[in-house]
Amino acid sequence: MVTKIRAQLEETLSAIVVQSVDSNLVSIYDPSKEPALVFFRRGIPILYHGEINDDEILDFFNDNLEPAVKELSDDNFEHLTQASSGATTGDWFIFFSSAECTVCQRLYAVWESVGGKLKRKLNIARMNSLESGISTATRLGVLEAPAFIFLRQGKMYKYSAKQYSPEAFVQFAEKGYTQSHPQPVPAIPSAVNEFLGPLQSYFAAENITSLATLSIFALVALLFVGKKVAKIFSSEPAKTKNKSK
């Protein structure tokens, strides 16, 4: 397949074309079938999906010389997506990943392929659910990676299938989401809730007593310690005075 269009790929993409046979790259970039074509742009891979047709392959890669997937973080999520106000910036399909997730790393080329296919219809994005996007992941109920959430007009639709092919993701974003249960996008948490949220999730996961009970206990303990400290400091002048005599 590559041999037939090698010259065209090298000429139009200014790319070095390499054919790999029986390579472990198949497992790294997780193509759903072989043969597979992966195009690296500044180190970012995109997996071709479509018919094995010279013109279609050239058109797809030429149309995706630049990465299509947007990078989101807690700092820019609400500003870019407008999720709480009804998504005035369009629909968003977000891939929540983490550095520790092997499956996530194998899906980078696949997700770029989804972005290349849908970039004129909606926004395709990626977030790190354990680092720069941890608050947003908690807010949207993302408990593990990989996770995929489609945002549309103030509602969110979770992709729960285990089919991680470009075709499956594209089908879900175009019409498959209508078959899943929509949930309202949670409001932006206050500073207090944002701080207590992860703690509450941890306590619930560990079957620890309610956060309210623990908070009351902690407050009582803090007051007790505070009184002790205040008593010690209040007695210092008296001790000093006695020593001077």
PDB file of C-alpha atoms in Angstrom:
ATOM      1  CA  MET A   1       0.000   0.000   0.000  1.00  0.00           C
ATOM      2  CA  VAL A   2       2.702   2.503   1.005  1.00  0.00           C
ATOM      3  CA  THR A   3       4.933   1.514  -1.910  1.00  0.00           C
ATOM      4  CA  LYS A   4       2.380   2.669  -4.480  1.00  0.00           C
ATOM      5  CA  ILE A   5       2.009   6.195  -3.107  1.00  0.00           C
ATOM      6  CA  ARG A   6       5.409   6.660  -1.447  1.00  0.00           C
ATOM      7  CA  ALA A   7       6.548   9.299  -3.941  1.00  0.00           C
ATOM      8  CA  GLN A   8       3.314  11.264  -3.605  1.00  0.00           C
ATOM      9  CA  LEU A   9       3.460  11.191   0.199  1.00  0.00           C
ATOM     10  CA  GLU A  10       7.064  12.350   0.218  1.00  0.00           C
ATOM     11  CA  GLU A  11       6.344  15.116  -2.283  1.00  0.00           C
ATOM     12  CA  THR A  12       3.089  16.499  -0.879  1.00  0.00           C
ATOM     13  CA  LEU A  13       3.809  16.039   2.837  1.00  0.00           C
ATOM     14  CA  SER A  14       7.584  16.554   2.758  1.00  0.00           C
ATOM     15  CA  ALA A  15       7.677  13.432   4.898  1.00  0.00           C
ATOM     16  CA  ILE A  16       9.974  10.459   5.198  1.00  0.00           C
ATOM     17  CA  VAL A  17       7.982   7.309   4.450  1.00  0.00           C
ATOM     18  CA  VAL A  18       8.897   4.131   6.324  1.00  0.00           C
ATOM     19  CA  GLN A  19       7.218   0.757   5.969  1.00  0.00           C
ATOM     20  CA  SER A  20       7.295  -1.397   9.093  1.00  0.00           C
ATOM     21  CA  VAL A  21       6.548  -5.121   8.991  1.00  0.00           C
ATOM     22  CA  ASP A  22       5.754  -7.229  12.084  1.00  0.00           C
ATOM     23  CA  SER A  23       6.513  -4.259  14.320  1.00  0.00           C
ATOM     24  CA  ASN A  24       5.479  -3.631  17.916  1.00  0.00           C
ATOM     25  CA  LEU A  25       4.300  -0.200  16.735  1.00  0.00           C
ATOM     26  CA  VAL A  26       0.975  -1.911  16.078  1.00  0.00           C
ATOM     27  CA  SER A  27       0.413  -2.350  19.814  1.00  0.00           C
ATOM     28  CA  ILE A  28       1.765   1.101  20.670  1.00  0.00           C
ATOM     29  CA  TYR A  29      -0.589   3.009  18.376  1.00  0.00           C
ATOM     30  CA  ASP A  30      -3.374   0.443  18.659  1.00  0.00           C
ATOM     31  CA  PRO A  31      -4.785   0.482  15.135  1.00  0.00           C
ATOM     32  CA  SER A  32      -7.951  -1.562  14.896  1.00  0.00           C
ATOM     33  CA  LYS A  33      -6.726  -3.387  11.837  1.00  0.00           C
ATOM     34  CA  GLU A  34      -3.747  -3.812   9.553  1.00  0.00           C
ATOM     35  CA  PRO A  35      -2.382  -2.433   7.333  1.00  0.00           C
ATOM     36  CA  ALA A  36      -2.302   0.871   9.195  1.00  0.00           C
ATOM     37  CA  LEU A  37      -0.915   4.288   8.325  1.00  0.00           C
ATOM     38  CA  VAL A  38       0.368   6.645  11.025  1.00  0.00           C
ATOM     39  CA  PHE A  39       1.539  10.160  10.160  1.00  0.00           C
ATOM     40  CA  PHE A  40       3.773  12.028  12.641  1.00  0.00           C
ATOM     41  CA  ARG A  41       3.554  15.822  12.669  1.00  0.00           C
ATOM     42  CA  ARG A  42       6.086  17.419  15.011  1.00  0.00           C
ATOM     43  CA  GLY A  43       6.063  14.192  17.008  1.00  0.00           C
ATOM     44  CA  ILE A  44       2.257  13.978  17.267  1.00  0.00           C
ATOM     45  CA  PRO A  45       0.818  10.890  15.523  1.00  0.00           C
ATOM     46  CA  ILE A  46      -2.455  10.653  13.635  1.00  0.00           C
ATOM     47  CA  LEU A  47      -3.904   7.326  12.517  1.00  0.00           C
ATOM     48  CA  TYR A  48      -5.495   7.151   9.083  1.00  0.00           C
ATOM     49  CA  HIS A  49      -8.900   5.517   8.987  1.00  0.00           C
ATOM     50  CA  GLY A  50     -10.870   5.084   5.829  1.00  0.00           C
ATOM     51  CA  GLU A  51     -10.807   3.248   2.561  1.00  0.00           C
ATOM     52  CA  ILE A  52      -7.481   2.079   1.166  1.00  0.00           C
ATOM     53  CA  ASN A  53      -7.548   4.615  -1.617  1.00  0.00           C
ATOM     54  CA  ASP A  54      -4.562   6.677  -2.735  1.00  0.00           C
ATOM     55  CA  ASP A  55      -6.485   9.921  -3.174  1.00  0.00           C
ATOM     56  CA  GLU A  56      -8.332   9.601   0.147  1.00  0.00           C
ATOM     57  CA  ILE A  57      -5.116   8.883   2.036  1.00  0.00           C
ATOM     58  CA  LEU A  58      -3.355  11.881   0.507  1.00  0.00           C
ATOM     59  CA  ASP A  59      -6.345  14.155   1.102  1.00  0.00           C
ATOM     60  CA  PHE A  60      -6.660  13.084   4.753  1.00  0.00           C
ATOM     61  CA  PHE A  61      -3.007  13.644   5.603  1.00  0.00           C
ATOM     62  CA  ASN A  62      -2.800  16.909   3.656  1.00  0.00           C
ATOM     63  CA  ASP A  63      -5.878  18.138   5.494  1.00  0.00           C
ATOM     64  CA  ASN A  64      -4.279  17.308   8.839  1.00  0.00           C
ATOM     65  CA  LEU A  65      -0.786  18.720   8.631  1.00  0.00           C
ATOM     66  CA  GLU A  66      -1.464  20.378  11.992  1.00  0.00           C
ATOM     67  CA  PRO A  67      -2.842  18.637  15.115  1.00  0.00           C
ATOM     68  CA  ALA A  68      -6.608  19.001  15.478  1.00  0.00           C
ATOM     69  CA  VAL A  69      -6.977  18.023  19.141  1.00  0.00           C
ATOM     70  CA  LYS A  70      -7.147  20.919  21.602  1.00  0.00           C
ATOM     71  CA  GLU A  71      -5.474  20.729  25.004  1.00  0.00           C
ATOM     72  CA  LEU A  72      -7.749  21.631  27.923  1.00  0.00           C
ATOM     73  CA  SER A  73      -6.901  22.251  31.564  1.00  0.00           C
ATOM     74  CA  ASP A  74      -8.683  23.456  34.680  1.00  0.00           C
ATOM     75  CA  ASP A  75      -7.505  26.977  33.848  1.00  0.00           C
ATOM     76  CA  ASN A  76      -9.090  27.205  30.390  1.00  0.00           C
ATOM     77  CA  PHE A  77     -11.884  24.601  30.455  1.00  0.00           C
ATOM     78  CA  GLU A  78     -14.851  26.833  31.252  1.00  0.00           C
ATOM     79  CA  HIS A  79     -13.577  29.744  29.173  1.00  0.00           C
ATOM     80  CA  LEU A  80     -13.175  27.624  26.039  1.00  0.00           C
ATOM     81  CA  THR A  81     -16.100  25.207  26.359  1.00  0.00           C
ATOM     82  CA  GLN A  82     -18.690  27.463  28.027  1.00  0.00           C
ATOM     83  CA  ALA A  83     -20.028  24.178  29.387  1.00  0.00           C
ATOM     84  CA  SER A  84     -22.152  25.686  32.169  1.00  0.00           C
ATOM     85  CA  SER A  85     -23.770  28.322  29.960  1.00  0.00           C
ATOM     86  CA  GLY A  86     -24.842  25.970  27.173  1.00  0.00           C
ATOM     87  CA  ALA A  87     -21.684  25.546  25.107  1.00  0.00           C
ATOM     88  CA  THR A  88     -21.867  28.658  22.945  1.00  0.00           C
ATOM     89  CA  THR A  89     -18.479  27.716  21.488  1.00  0.00           C
ATOM     90  CA  GLY A  90     -19.952  24.546  19.994  1.00  0.00           C
ATOM     91  CA  ASP A  91     -20.018  20.901  20.989  1.00  0.00           C
ATOM     92  CA  TRP A  92     -16.989  19.330  22.663  1.00  0.00           C
ATOM     93  CA  PHE A  93     -15.839  15.707  22.727  1.00  0.00           C
ATOM     94  CA  ILE A  94     -13.215  15.305  25.455  1.00  0.00           C
ATOM     95  CA  PHE A  95     -10.764  12.472  26.094  1.00  0.00           C
ATOM     96  CA  PHE A  96      -9.653  12.266  29.746  1.00  0.00           C
ATOM     97  CA  SER A  97      -6.266  10.599  30.021  1.00  0.00           C
ATOM     98  CA  SER A  98      -3.375  10.246  32.451  1.00  0.00           C
ATOM     99  CA  ALA A  99       0.337   9.573  32.199  1.00  0.00           C
ATOM    100  CA  GLU A 100      -0.085   6.323  34.144  1.00  0.00           C
ATOM    101  CA  CYS A 101      -2.710   4.959  31.720  1.00  0.00           C
ATOM    102  CA  THR A 102      -1.154   2.673  29.083  1.00  0.00           C
ATOM    103  CA  VAL A 103      -4.386   2.436  27.105  1.00  0.00           C
ATOM    104  CA  CYS A 104      -4.549   6.239  26.981  1.00  0.00           C
ATOM    105  CA  GLN A 105      -1.110   6.474  25.414  1.00  0.00           C
ATOM    106  CA  ARG A 106      -2.147   4.002  22.734  1.00  0.00           C
ATOM    107  CA  LEU A 107      -5.173   6.140  21.907  1.00  0.00           C
ATOM    108  CA  TYR A 108      -3.339   9.385  21.118  1.00  0.00           C
ATOM    109  CA  ALA A 109      -3.067   8.614  17.389  1.00  0.00           C
ATOM    110  CA  VAL A 110      -6.661   7.365  17.338  1.00  0.00           C
ATOM    111  CA  TRP A 111      -7.945  10.524  19.037  1.00  0.00           C
ATOM    112  CA  GLU A 112      -6.037  12.737  16.605  1.00  0.00           C
ATOM    113  CA  SER A 113      -7.755  10.796  13.840  1.00  0.00           C
ATOM    114  CA  VAL A 114     -11.129  11.599  15.404  1.00  0.00           C
ATOM    115  CA  GLY A 115     -10.123  15.254  15.586  1.00  0.00           C
ATOM    116  CA  GLY A 116      -9.051  15.265  11.955  1.00  0.00           C
ATOM    117  CA  LYS A 117     -12.373  13.799  10.884  1.00  0.00           C
ATOM    118  CA  LEU A 118     -14.642  16.033  12.981  1.00  0.00           C
ATOM    119  CA  LYS A 119     -12.713  19.304  13.286  1.00  0.00           C
ATOM    120  CA  ARG A 120     -15.158  21.199  11.056  1.00  0.00           C
ATOM    121  CA  LYS A 121     -18.188  19.952  12.994  1.00  0.00           C
ATOM    122  CA  LEU A 122     -17.188  20.148  16.655  1.00  0.00           C
ATOM    123  CA  ASN A 123     -14.272  20.528  19.053  1.00  0.00           C
ATOM    124  CA  ILE A 124     -12.126  17.526  19.925  1.00  0.00           C
ATOM    125  CA  ALA A 125     -10.025  17.900  23.071  1.00  0.00           C
ATOM    126  CA  ARG A 126      -7.870  16.077  25.586  1.00  0.00           C
ATOM    127  CA  MET A 127      -7.386  16.601  29.345  1.00  0.00           C
ATOM    128  CA  ASN A 128      -5.082  15.091  31.940  1.00  0.00           C
ATOM    129  CA  SER A 129      -7.493  13.864  34.602  1.00  0.00           C
ATOM    130  CA  LEU A 130      -4.836  13.496  37.306  1.00  0.00           C
ATOM    131  CA  GLU A 131      -2.817  16.659  36.802  1.00  0.00           C
ATOM    132  CA  SER A 132      -3.801  19.825  34.920  1.00  0.00           C
ATOM    133  CA  GLY A 133      -7.442  18.735  34.606  1.00  0.00           C
ATOM    134  CA  ILE A 134      -8.036  17.064  37.963  1.00  0.00           C
ATOM    135  CA  SER A 135     -10.631  19.585  39.210  1.00  0.00           C
ATOM    136  CA  THR A 136     -12.646  19.395  35.993  1.00  0.00           C
ATOM    137  CA  ALA A 137     -12.459  15.600  35.984  1.00  0.00           C
ATOM    138  CA  THR A 138     -13.798  15.540  39.551  1.00  0.00           C
ATOM    139  CA  ARG A 139     -16.541  17.998  38.640  1.00  0.00           C
ATOM    140  CA  LEU A 140     -17.698  15.852  35.690  1.00  0.00           C
ATOM    141  CA  GLY A 141     -17.498  12.599  37.635  1.00  0.00           C
ATOM    142  CA  VAL A 142     -14.507  11.115  35.829  1.00  0.00           C
ATOM    143  CA  LEU A 143     -13.226   8.368  38.116  1.00  0.00           C
ATOM    144  CA  GLU A 144     -10.728   6.632  35.852  1.00  0.00           C
ATOM    145  CA  ALA A 145      -8.909   6.935  32.550  1.00  0.00           C
ATOM    146  CA  PRO A 146      -9.524   6.613  29.724  1.00  0.00           C
ATOM    147  CA  ALA A 147     -12.873   8.381  29.858  1.00  0.00           C
ATOM    148  CA  PHE A 148     -14.770  10.211  27.128  1.00  0.00           C
ATOM    149  CA  ILE A 149     -17.443  12.878  27.584  1.00  0.00           C
ATOM    150  CA  PHE A 150     -19.452  14.651  24.894  1.00  0.00           C
ATOM    151  CA  LEU A 151     -20.697  18.145  25.819  1.00  0.00           C
ATOM    152  CA  ARG A 152     -23.647  19.604  23.953  1.00  0.00           C
ATOM    153  CA  GLN A 153     -25.953  22.492  24.889  1.00  0.00           C
ATOM    154  CA  GLY A 154     -25.423  22.273  28.638  1.00  0.00           C
ATOM    155  CA  LYS A 155     -25.707  18.479  28.727  1.00  0.00           C
ATOM    156  CA  MET A 156     -23.026  15.834  28.930  1.00  0.00           C
ATOM    157  CA  TYR A 157     -23.085  12.354  27.428  1.00  0.00           C
ATOM    158  CA  LYS A 158     -20.650   9.700  28.592  1.00  0.00           C
ATOM    159  CA  TYR A 159     -19.158   7.310  26.054  1.00  0.00           C
ATOM    160  CA  SER A 160     -19.267   3.969  27.868  1.00  0.00           C
ATOM    161  CA  ALA A 161     -18.515   1.537  25.028  1.00  0.00           C
ATOM    162  CA  LYS A 162     -15.176  -0.255  24.976  1.00  0.00           C
ATOM    163  CA  GLN A 163     -14.750   0.180  21.231  1.00  0.00           C
ATOM    164  CA  TYR A 164     -11.826   2.554  20.877  1.00  0.00           C
ATOM    165  CA  SER A 165     -11.684   2.884  17.101  1.00  0.00           C
ATOM    166  CA  PRO A 166     -11.929   6.187  15.195  1.00  0.00           C
ATOM    167  CA  GLU A 167     -15.104   4.958  13.510  1.00  0.00           C
ATOM    168  CA  ALA A 168     -16.805   4.216  16.844  1.00  0.00           C
ATOM    169  CA  PHE A 169     -15.918   7.618  18.318  1.00  0.00           C
ATOM    170  CA  VAL A 170     -17.015   9.499  15.199  1.00  0.00           C
ATOM    171  CA  GLN A 171     -20.319   7.625  15.090  1.00  0.00           C
ATOM    172  CA  PHE A 172     -20.993   8.478  18.746  1.00  0.00           C
ATOM    173  CA  ALA A 173     -20.224  12.173  18.273  1.00  0.00           C
ATOM    174  CA  GLU A 174     -22.370  12.475  15.155  1.00  0.00           C
ATOM    175  CA  LYS A 175     -25.497  10.676  16.368  1.00  0.00           C
ATOM    176  CA  GLY A 176     -24.729   7.846  18.789  1.00  0.00           C
ATOM    177  CA  TYR A 177     -24.806  10.164  21.809  1.00  0.00           C
ATOM    178  CA  THR A 178     -28.585  10.465  21.398  1.00  0.00           C
ATOM    179  CA  GLN A 179     -28.875   6.848  22.549  1.00  0.00           C
ATOM    180  CA  SER A 180     -27.125   7.562  25.868  1.00  0.00           C
ATOM    181  CA  HIS A 181     -28.564   9.206  28.972  1.00  0.00           C
ATOM    182  CA  PRO A 182     -27.875  12.971  29.088  1.00  0.00           C
ATOM    183  CA  GLN A 183     -26.843  14.597  32.349  1.00  0.00           C
ATOM    184  CA  PRO A 184     -26.718  18.310  33.144  1.00  0.00           C
ATOM    185  CA  VAL A 185     -23.220  19.741  33.260  1.00  0.00           C
ATOM    186  CA  PRO A 186     -22.430  20.303  36.966  1.00  0.00           C
ATOM    187  CA  ALA A 187     -22.098  23.913  38.043  1.00  0.00           C
ATOM    188  CA  ILE A 188     -18.667  25.379  38.649  1.00  0.00           C
ATOM    189  CA  PRO A 189     -17.820  24.411  42.245  1.00  0.00           C
ATOM    190  CA  SER A 190     -17.086  27.040  44.864  1.00  0.00           C
ATOM    191  CA  ALA A 191     -13.593  27.220  46.320  1.00  0.00           C
ATOM    192  CA  VAL A 192     -14.745  25.355  49.452  1.00  0.00           C
ATOM    193  CA  ASN A 193     -16.493  22.596  47.513  1.00  0.00           C
ATOM    194  CA  GLU A 194     -13.531  22.273  45.188  1.00  0.00           C
ATOM    195  CA  PHE A 195     -11.306  21.685  48.216  1.00  0.00           C
ATOM    196  CA  LEU A 196     -13.668  19.303  50.021  1.00  0.00           C
ATOM    197  CA  GLY A 197     -14.821  17.364  46.942  1.00  0.00           C
ATOM    198  CA  PRO A 198     -11.739  15.139  46.544  1.00  0.00           C
ATOM    199  CA  LEU A 199     -11.670  14.517  50.311  1.00  0.00           C
ATOM    200  CA  GLN A 200     -15.299  13.458  50.319  1.00  0.00           C
ATOM    201  CA  SER A 201     -14.686  11.108  47.383  1.00  0.00           C
ATOM    202  CA  TYR A 202     -11.731   9.592  49.219  1.00  0.00           C
ATOM    203  CA  PHE A 203     -13.688   9.078  52.435  1.00  0.00           C
ATOM    204  CA  ALA A 204     -16.549   7.475  50.511  1.00  0.00           C
ATOM    205  CA  ALA A 205     -14.186   5.148  48.658  1.00  0.00           C
ATOM    206  CA  GLU A 206     -12.528   4.096  51.917  1.00  0.00           C
ATOM    207  CA  ASN A 207     -15.871   3.640  53.718  1.00  0.00           C
ATOM    208  CA  ILE A 208     -14.885   6.259  56.249  1.00  0.00           C
ATOM    209  CA  THR A 209     -17.616   8.007  58.210  1.00  0.00           C
ATOM    210  CA  SER A 210     -19.301  11.045  56.692  1.00  0.00           C
ATOM    211  CA  LEU A 211     -17.303  14.144  55.918  1.00  0.00           C
ATOM    212  CA  ALA A 212     -19.631  16.230  58.076  1.00  0.00           C
ATOM    213  CA  THR A 213     -18.919  14.058  61.129  1.00  0.00           C
ATOM    214  CA  LEU A 214     -15.187  14.180  60.521  1.00  0.00           C
ATOM    215  CA  SER A 215     -15.325  17.941  60.046  1.00  0.00           C
ATOM    216  CA  ILE A 216     -17.088  18.398  63.386  1.00  0.00           C
ATOM    217  CA  PHE A 217     -14.547  16.143  65.098  1.00  0.00           C
ATOM    218  CA  ALA A 218     -11.666  18.054  63.507  1.00  0.00           C
ATOM    219  CA  LEU A 219     -13.182  21.386  64.570  1.00  0.00           C
ATOM    220  CA  VAL A 220     -13.604  20.240  68.177  1.00  0.00           C
ATOM    221  CA  ALA A 221     -10.041  18.920  68.224  1.00  0.00           C
ATOM    222  CA  LEU A 222      -8.764  22.194  66.783  1.00  0.00           C
ATOM    223  CA  LEU A 223     -10.606  24.232  69.411  1.00  0.00           C
ATOM    224  CA  PHE A 224      -9.248  21.995  72.177  1.00  0.00           C
ATOM    225  CA  VAL A 225      -5.676  22.361  70.947  1.00  0.00           C
ATOM    226  CA  GLY A 226      -6.197  26.093  70.494  1.00  0.00           C
ATOM    227  CA  LYS A 227      -7.278  26.512  74.100  1.00  0.00           C
ATOM    228  CA  LYS A 228      -4.263  24.560  75.323  1.00  0.00           C
ATOM    229  CA  VAL A 229      -1.885  26.689  73.277  1.00  0.00           C
ATOM    230  CA  ALA A 230      -3.566  29.903  74.431  1.00  0.00           C
ATOM    231  CA  LYS A 231      -3.282  28.792  78.060  1.00  0.00           C
ATOM    232  CA  ILE A 232       0.429  28.074  77.672  1.00  0.00           C
ATOM    233  CA  PHE A 233       1.126  31.474  76.141  1.00  0.00           C
ATOM    234  CA  SER A 234      -0.989  33.290  78.718  1.00  0.00           C
ATOM    235  CA  SER A 235       1.068  31.749  81.537  1.00  0.00           C
ATOM    236  CA  GLU A 236       4.439  32.757  80.056  1.00  0.00           C
ATOM    237  CA  PRO A 237       4.558  36.320  81.478  1.00  0.00           C
ATOM    238  CA  ALA A 238       3.822  35.063  84.994  1.00  0.00           C
ATOM    239  CA  LYS A 239       6.648  32.527  84.843  1.00  0.00           C
ATOM    240  CA  THR A 240       9.073  35.151  83.556  1.00  0.00           C
ATOM    241  CA  LYS A 241       8.103  37.562  86.306  1.00  0.00           C
ATOM    242  CA  ASN A 242       8.638  34.948  89.021  1.00  0.00           C
ATOM    243  CA  LYS A 243      12.091  34.137  87.689  1.00  0.00           C
ATOM    244  CA  SER A 244      13.133  37.792  87.771  1.00  0.00           C
ATOM    245  CA  LYS A 245      12.429  37.956  91.491  1.00  0.00           C
TER     246      LYS A 245
END
